[in-house]
PDB file of C-alpha atoms in Angstrom:
ATOM      1  CA  UNK A   1    -148.041 -31.489 -98.751  1.00  0.00           C
ATOM      2  CA  UNK A   2    -145.267 -33.743 -99.631  1.00  0.00           C
ATOM      3  CA  UNK A   3    -141.824 -32.734-100.974  1.00  0.00           C
ATOM      4  CA  UNK A   4    -140.858 -34.005-104.378  1.00  0.00           C
ATOM      5  CA  UNK A   5    -138.569 -36.999-104.302  1.00  0.00           C
ATOM      6  CA  UNK A   6    -134.940 -36.385-105.282  1.00  0.00           C
ATOM      7  CA  UNK A   7    -133.586 -38.420-108.153  1.00  0.00           C
ATOM      8  CA  UNK A   8    -131.636 -41.481-107.106  1.00  0.00           C
ATOM      9  CA  UNK A   9    -127.948 -41.482-108.235  1.00  0.00           C
ATOM     10  CA  UNK A  10    -126.406 -44.753-109.220  1.00  0.00           C
ATOM     11  CA  UNK A  11    -123.778 -46.052-106.844  1.00  0.00           C
ATOM     12  CA  UNK A  12    -120.172 -45.620-108.037  1.00  0.00           C
ATOM     13  CA  UNK A  13    -118.277 -48.839-108.610  1.00  0.00           C
ATOM     14  CA  UNK A  14    -115.972 -49.852-105.818  1.00  0.00           C
ATOM     15  CA  UNK A  15    -112.275 -49.847-106.905  1.00  0.00           C
ATOM     16  CA  UNK A  16    -110.085 -52.537-105.392  1.00  0.00           C
ATOM     17  CA  UNK A  17    -107.243 -51.336-103.206  1.00  0.00           C
ATOM     18  CA  UNK A  18    -103.802 -51.489-104.802  1.00  0.00           C
ATOM     19  CA  UNK A  19    -101.199 -53.147-102.643  1.00  0.00           C
ATOM     20  CA  UNK A  20     -97.450 -53.422-103.099  1.00  0.00           C
ATOM     21  CA  UNK A  21     -94.452 -51.123-103.253  1.00  0.00           C
ATOM     22  CA  UNK A  22     -92.774 -49.183-106.021  1.00  0.00           C
ATOM     23  CA  UNK A  23     -89.142 -49.681-106.964  1.00  0.00           C
ATOM     24  CA  UNK A  24     -88.341 -45.991-106.973  1.00  0.00           C
ATOM     25  CA  UNK A  25     -89.092 -44.335-103.696  1.00  0.00           C
ATOM     26  CA  UNK A  26     -91.429 -46.653-101.809  1.00  0.00           C
ATOM     27  CA  UNK A  27     -89.994 -47.786 -98.526  1.00  0.00           C
ATOM     28  CA  UNK A  28     -91.142 -49.888 -95.662  1.00  0.00           C
ATOM     29  CA  UNK A  29     -90.966 -48.831 -92.114  1.00  0.00           C
ATOM     30  CA  UNK A  30     -87.355 -48.981 -90.980  1.00  0.00           C
ATOM     31  CA  UNK A  31     -85.965 -50.255 -94.363  1.00  0.00           C
ATOM     32  CA  UNK A  32     -83.577 -48.623 -96.848  1.00  0.00           C
ATOM     33  CA  UNK A  33     -84.688 -47.496-100.301  1.00  0.00           C
ATOM     34  CA  UNK A  34     -84.116 -49.987-103.089  1.00  0.00           C
ATOM     35  CA  UNK A  35     -80.994 -49.333-105.163  1.00  0.00           C
ATOM     36  CA  UNK A  36     -80.098 -50.745-108.586  1.00  0.00           C
ATOM     37  CA  UNK A  37     -77.445 -53.467-108.670  1.00  0.00           C
ATOM     38  CA  UNK A  38     -73.966 -52.308-109.891  1.00  0.00           C
ATOM     39  CA  UNK A  39     -73.112 -53.050-113.523  1.00  0.00           C
ATOM     40  CA  UNK A  40     -70.036 -55.117-114.375  1.00  0.00           C
ATOM     41  CA  UNK A  41     -68.340 -54.646-117.747  1.00  0.00           C
ATOM     42  CA  UNK A  42     -66.665 -57.688-119.264  1.00  0.00           C
ATOM     43  CA  UNK A  43     -64.429 -57.219-122.303  1.00  0.00           C
ATOM     44  CA  UNK A  44     -64.709 -60.087-124.746  1.00  0.00           C
ATOM     45  CA  UNK A  45     -61.796 -60.241-127.236  1.00  0.00           C
ATOM     46  CA  UNK A  46     -62.916 -60.232-130.809  1.00  0.00           C
ATOM     47  CA  UNK A  47     -61.082 -62.736-133.005  1.00  0.00           C
ATOM     48  CA  UNK A  48     -59.006 -60.972-135.636  1.00  0.00           C
ATOM     49  CA  UNK A  49     -57.945 -62.340-139.019  1.00  0.00           C
ATOM     50  CA  UNK A  50     -54.241 -63.224-139.395  1.00  0.00           C
ATOM     51  CA  UNK A  51     -51.933 -60.523-140.679  1.00  0.00           C
ATOM     52  CA  UNK A  52     -50.583 -62.810-143.364  1.00  0.00           C
ATOM     53  CA  UNK A  53     -53.436 -64.871-144.791  1.00  0.00           C
ATOM     54  CA  UNK A  54     -50.988 -67.010-146.746  1.00  0.00           C
ATOM     55  CA  UNK A  55     -47.904 -67.679-144.592  1.00  0.00           C
ATOM     56  CA  UNK A  56     -44.773 -68.700-146.414  1.00  0.00           C
ATOM     57  CA  UNK A  57     -43.667 -72.206-145.528  1.00  0.00           C
ATOM     58  CA  UNK A  58     -39.937 -72.971-145.726  1.00  0.00           C
ATOM     59  CA  UNK A  59     -38.970 -76.579-145.940  1.00  0.00           C
ATOM     60  CA  UNK A  60     -35.557 -77.317-144.420  1.00  0.00           C
ATOM     61  CA  UNK A  61     -33.963 -80.604-145.276  1.00  0.00           C
ATOM     62  CA  UNK A  62     -31.789 -82.318-142.654  1.00  0.00           C
ATOM     63  CA  UNK A  63     -28.120 -81.640-143.231  1.00  0.00           C
ATOM     64  CA  UNK A  64     -28.741 -78.849-145.770  1.00  0.00           C
ATOM     65  CA  UNK A  65     -27.787 -75.296-144.804  1.00  0.00           C
ATOM     66  CA  UNK A  66     -30.546 -72.695-144.956  1.00  0.00           C
ATOM     67  CA  UNK A  67     -29.796 -70.138-147.715  1.00  0.00           C
ATOM     68  CA  UNK A  68     -29.229 -66.602-146.489  1.00  0.00           C
ATOM     69  CA  UNK A  69     -29.708 -63.288-148.190  1.00  0.00           C
ATOM     70  CA  UNK A  70     -26.523 -61.918-149.792  1.00  0.00           C
ATOM     71  CA  UNK A  71     -24.578 -59.550-147.564  1.00  0.00           C
ATOM     72  CA  UNK A  72     -24.498 -55.982-148.819  1.00  0.00           C
ATOM     73  CA  UNK A  73     -21.900 -53.901-146.969  1.00  0.00           C
ATOM     74  CA  UNK A  74     -22.413 -50.204-146.467  1.00  0.00           C
ATOM     75  CA  UNK A  75     -20.567 -47.435-148.293  1.00  0.00           C
ATOM     76  CA  UNK A  76     -16.890 -46.958-147.590  1.00  0.00           C
ATOM     77  CA  UNK A  77     -16.003 -43.627-145.963  1.00  0.00           C
ATOM     78  CA  UNK A  78     -13.686 -41.409-147.944  1.00  0.00           C
ATOM     79  CA  UNK A  79     -10.707 -39.664-146.295  1.00  0.00           C
ATOM     80  CA  UNK A  80     -10.740 -35.896-146.332  1.00  0.00           C
ATOM     81  CA  UNK A  81      -6.974 -35.641-146.889  1.00  0.00           C
ATOM     82  CA  UNK A  82      -4.666 -37.827-149.007  1.00  0.00           C
ATOM     83  CA  UNK A  83      -2.403 -40.307-147.193  1.00  0.00           C
ATOM     84  CA  UNK A  84       0.923 -39.032-145.966  1.00  0.00           C
ATOM     85  CA  UNK A  85       3.774 -39.359-148.439  1.00  0.00           C
ATOM     86  CA  UNK A  86       1.629 -39.011-151.577  1.00  0.00           C
ATOM     87  CA  UNK A  87       1.207 -35.987-153.812  1.00  0.00           C
ATOM     88  CA  UNK A  88      -2.441 -34.880-154.142  1.00  0.00           C
ATOM     89  CA  UNK A  89      -3.861 -36.389-157.296  1.00  0.00           C
ATOM     90  CA  UNK A  90      -1.420 -39.344-157.241  1.00  0.00           C
ATOM     91  CA  UNK A  91      -2.577 -41.054-154.034  1.00  0.00           C
ATOM     92  CA  UNK A  92      -3.832 -44.674-154.136  1.00  0.00           C
ATOM     93  CA  UNK A  93      -7.410 -45.075-155.315  1.00  0.00           C
ATOM     94  CA  UNK A  94      -9.874 -47.109-153.317  1.00  0.00           C
ATOM     95  CA  UNK A  95     -11.549 -50.008-155.071  1.00  0.00           C
ATOM     96  CA  UNK A  96     -15.116 -51.240-154.667  1.00  0.00           C
ATOM     97  CA  UNK A  97     -15.943 -54.807-153.672  1.00  0.00           C
ATOM     98  CA  UNK A  98     -17.172 -55.627-157.182  1.00  0.00           C
ATOM     99  CA  UNK A  99     -13.700 -54.831-158.590  1.00  0.00           C
ATOM    100  CA  UNK A 100     -11.778 -57.030-156.119  1.00  0.00           C
ATOM    101  CA  UNK A 101     -11.057 -60.785-155.996  1.00  0.00           C
ATOM    102  CA  UNK A 102     -12.336 -63.151-153.330  1.00  0.00           C
ATOM    103  CA  UNK A 103     -11.234 -61.723-149.954  1.00  0.00           C
ATOM    104  CA  UNK A 104     -11.245 -65.132-148.280  1.00  0.00           C
ATOM    105  CA  UNK A 105      -8.619 -66.470-150.707  1.00  0.00           C
ATOM    106  CA  UNK A 106      -6.544 -63.305-150.461  1.00  0.00           C
ATOM    107  CA  UNK A 107      -6.748 -63.314-146.662  1.00  0.00           C
ATOM    108  CA  UNK A 108      -5.662 -66.930-146.363  1.00  0.00           C
ATOM    109  CA  UNK A 109      -2.702 -66.336-148.662  1.00  0.00           C
ATOM    110  CA  UNK A 110      -1.655 -63.268-146.676  1.00  0.00           C
ATOM    111  CA  UNK A 111      -1.849 -64.992-143.288  1.00  0.00           C
ATOM    112  CA  UNK A 112      -0.034 -68.092-144.463  1.00  0.00           C
ATOM    113  CA  UNK A 113       2.794 -66.158-146.165  1.00  0.00           C
ATOM    114  CA  UNK A 114       3.197 -63.920-143.104  1.00  0.00           C
ATOM    115  CA  UNK A 115       3.392 -66.807-140.637  1.00  0.00           C
ATOM    116  CA  UNK A 116       5.809 -68.779-142.812  1.00  0.00           C
ATOM    117  CA  UNK A 117       7.940 -65.647-143.176  1.00  0.00           C
ATOM    118  CA  UNK A 118       8.022 -65.088-139.414  1.00  0.00           C
ATOM    119  CA  UNK A 119       8.981 -68.723-138.784  1.00  0.00           C
ATOM    120  CA  UNK A 120      11.832 -68.506-141.309  1.00  0.00           C
ATOM    121  CA  UNK A 121      10.364 -70.891-143.874  1.00  0.00           C
ATOM    122  CA  UNK A 122      10.233 -68.216-146.605  1.00  0.00           C
ATOM    123  CA  UNK A 123      11.596 -64.653-147.053  1.00  0.00           C
ATOM    124  CA  UNK A 124       9.405 -61.853-145.747  1.00  0.00           C
ATOM    125  CA  UNK A 125       9.906 -59.924-148.976  1.00  0.00           C
ATOM    126  CA  UNK A 126       7.135 -62.052-150.506  1.00  0.00           C
ATOM    127  CA  UNK A 127       4.644 -60.325-148.195  1.00  0.00           C
ATOM    128  CA  UNK A 128       5.542 -56.792-149.296  1.00  0.00           C
ATOM    129  CA  UNK A 129       3.129 -56.611-152.290  1.00  0.00           C
ATOM    130  CA  UNK A 130       0.251 -57.673-149.997  1.00  0.00           C
ATOM    131  CA  UNK A 131       0.818 -55.223-147.130  1.00  0.00           C
ATOM    132  CA  UNK A 132       0.857 -51.498-146.539  1.00  0.00           C
ATOM    133  CA  UNK A 133       4.114 -49.703-145.816  1.00  0.00           C
ATOM    134  CA  UNK A 134       3.543 -49.541-142.059  1.00  0.00           C
ATOM    135  CA  UNK A 135       2.644 -53.220-141.764  1.00  0.00           C
ATOM    136  CA  UNK A 136       5.654 -54.349-143.798  1.00  0.00           C
ATOM    137  CA  UNK A 137       7.972 -52.135-141.739  1.00  0.00           C
ATOM    138  CA  UNK A 138       6.678 -53.730-138.535  1.00  0.00           C
ATOM    139  CA  UNK A 139       7.164 -57.244-139.921  1.00  0.00           C
ATOM    140  CA  UNK A 140      10.758 -56.574-140.964  1.00  0.00           C
ATOM    141  CA  UNK A 141      11.754 -54.782-137.761  1.00  0.00           C
ATOM    142  CA  UNK A 142      13.211 -57.991-136.315  1.00  0.00           C
ATOM    143  CA  UNK A 143      10.598 -58.492-133.591  1.00  0.00           C
ATOM    144  CA  UNK A 144       8.752 -61.791-133.898  1.00  0.00           C
ATOM    145  CA  UNK A 145       6.375 -63.681-131.610  1.00  0.00           C
ATOM    146  CA  UNK A 146       8.197 -66.221-129.516  1.00  0.00           C
ATOM    147  CA  UNK A 147       6.182 -69.151-130.852  1.00  0.00           C
ATOM    148  CA  UNK A 148       7.227 -68.145-134.373  1.00  0.00           C
ATOM    149  CA  UNK A 149      10.894 -67.756-133.561  1.00  0.00           C
ATOM    150  CA  UNK A 150      11.357 -70.989-131.576  1.00  0.00           C
ATOM    151  CA  UNK A 151      11.328 -74.435-133.147  1.00  0.00           C
ATOM    152  CA  UNK A 152      11.218 -75.726-136.694  1.00  0.00           C
ATOM    153  CA  UNK A 153       7.738 -77.253-136.815  1.00  0.00           C
ATOM    154  CA  UNK A 154       5.495 -76.204-139.713  1.00  0.00           C
ATOM    155  CA  UNK A 155       2.542 -73.866-139.249  1.00  0.00           C
ATOM    156  CA  UNK A 156      -0.965 -75.193-139.869  1.00  0.00           C
ATOM    157  CA  UNK A 157      -3.616 -72.590-140.645  1.00  0.00           C
ATOM    158  CA  UNK A 158      -7.267 -73.370-139.942  1.00  0.00           C
ATOM    159  CA  UNK A 159     -10.371 -72.120-141.781  1.00  0.00           C
ATOM    160  CA  UNK A 160     -10.464 -68.403-142.479  1.00  0.00           C
ATOM    161  CA  UNK A 161     -13.420 -66.430-141.153  1.00  0.00           C
ATOM    162  CA  UNK A 162     -14.508 -63.383-143.145  1.00  0.00           C
ATOM    163  CA  UNK A 163     -16.371 -60.200-142.257  1.00  0.00           C
ATOM    164  CA  UNK A 164     -17.028 -57.273-144.613  1.00  0.00           C
ATOM    165  CA  UNK A 165     -18.125 -54.242-142.553  1.00  0.00           C
ATOM    166  CA  UNK A 166     -18.149 -51.760-145.445  1.00  0.00           C
ATOM    167  CA  UNK A 167     -17.684 -51.842-149.181  1.00  0.00           C
ATOM    168  CA  UNK A 168     -14.076 -52.549-150.112  1.00  0.00           C
ATOM    169  CA  UNK A 169     -12.979 -53.573-146.592  1.00  0.00           C
ATOM    170  CA  UNK A 170     -12.616 -57.152-145.328  1.00  0.00           C
ATOM    171  CA  UNK A 171     -11.563 -58.503-141.947  1.00  0.00           C
ATOM    172  CA  UNK A 172     -10.186 -62.050-141.856  1.00  0.00           C
ATOM    173  CA  UNK A 173      -9.266 -64.217-138.880  1.00  0.00           C
ATOM    174  CA  UNK A 174      -8.047 -67.761-138.342  1.00  0.00           C
ATOM    175  CA  UNK A 175      -6.384 -70.071-135.839  1.00  0.00           C
ATOM    176  CA  UNK A 176      -2.786 -71.121-136.477  1.00  0.00           C
ATOM    177  CA  UNK A 177      -1.391 -74.258-134.843  1.00  0.00           C
ATOM    178  CA  UNK A 178       2.253 -75.075-134.256  1.00  0.00           C
ATOM    179  CA  UNK A 179       3.787 -77.670-131.953  1.00  0.00           C
ATOM    180  CA  UNK A 180       0.381 -78.550-130.532  1.00  0.00           C
ATOM    181  CA  UNK A 181      -0.520 -74.984-129.523  1.00  0.00           C
ATOM    182  CA  UNK A 182      -3.138 -72.689-131.064  1.00  0.00           C
ATOM    183  CA  UNK A 183      -2.704 -68.975-131.790  1.00  0.00           C
ATOM    184  CA  UNK A 184      -5.194 -66.456-133.183  1.00  0.00           C
ATOM    185  CA  UNK A 185      -4.282 -64.300-136.174  1.00  0.00           C
ATOM    186  CA  UNK A 186      -6.327 -61.529-137.786  1.00  0.00           C
ATOM    187  CA  UNK A 187      -5.860 -58.964-140.538  1.00  0.00           C
ATOM    188  CA  UNK A 188      -7.715 -56.066-142.090  1.00  0.00           C
ATOM    189  CA  UNK A 189      -7.761 -55.899-145.875  1.00  0.00           C
ATOM    190  CA  UNK A 190      -8.628 -52.824-147.913  1.00  0.00           C
ATOM    191  CA  UNK A 191      -9.205 -52.636-151.626  1.00  0.00           C
ATOM    192  CA  UNK A 192      -6.539 -50.361-153.079  1.00  0.00           C
ATOM    193  CA  UNK A 193      -5.797 -50.025-156.796  1.00  0.00           C
ATOM    194  CA  UNK A 194      -7.834 -53.119-157.677  1.00  0.00           C
ATOM    195  CA  UNK A 195      -6.278 -55.524-155.148  1.00  0.00           C
ATOM    196  CA  UNK A 196      -6.439 -56.323-151.460  1.00  0.00           C
ATOM    197  CA  UNK A 197      -3.827 -54.683-149.252  1.00  0.00           C
ATOM    198  CA  UNK A 198      -3.277 -55.507-145.563  1.00  0.00           C
ATOM    199  CA  UNK A 199      -3.473 -52.338-143.480  1.00  0.00           C
ATOM    200  CA  UNK A 200      -3.550 -53.944-140.016  1.00  0.00           C
ATOM    201  CA  UNK A 201      -2.225 -57.280-138.719  1.00  0.00           C
ATOM    202  CA  UNK A 202      -2.481 -58.916-135.314  1.00  0.00           C
ATOM    203  CA  UNK A 203      -0.778 -62.146-134.284  1.00  0.00           C
ATOM    204  CA  UNK A 204      -1.600 -63.694-130.913  1.00  0.00           C
TER     205      UNK A 204
END
């Protein structure tokens, strides 16, 4: 008696062996695990449009002065008390720059009259309407700079430089020459009662 034959199963296909290593955790004998290369960040500047798309071009001609914006002095401080020697309500009133003449012309006239008065070429009384009481008292006290008292040469006054720090106040300066020597002179002018009045004077 023979046993029944068992059914024959088909042979499974042979899969090829996979060789190689993985990049995550596979390692070789005695080697370190693979690590990713470090990243390097490079900042690339982005071109920006100009702030002023239409720049203003100023053409300057040779020998022609560049025009400047008009100077606007600040407000003039007001004193809390009236000047000494005046009754309240009858003190001198301060004048604004718009109500005063050209300070450069007034300053040149003041400096020239003062220097000619100190050198004896004209009476000092002509300076009284242009100066404050304290300045005129100092001029007529008899003390004069030595270069004004010595010699008879005329006084030559150079260009007058002007500065207006606040409204109604002007500071003028110039260089006076006599007998070949130069001396600096300066004065402070304040607008009082519609005209310039010298409140400080310095003669070098």
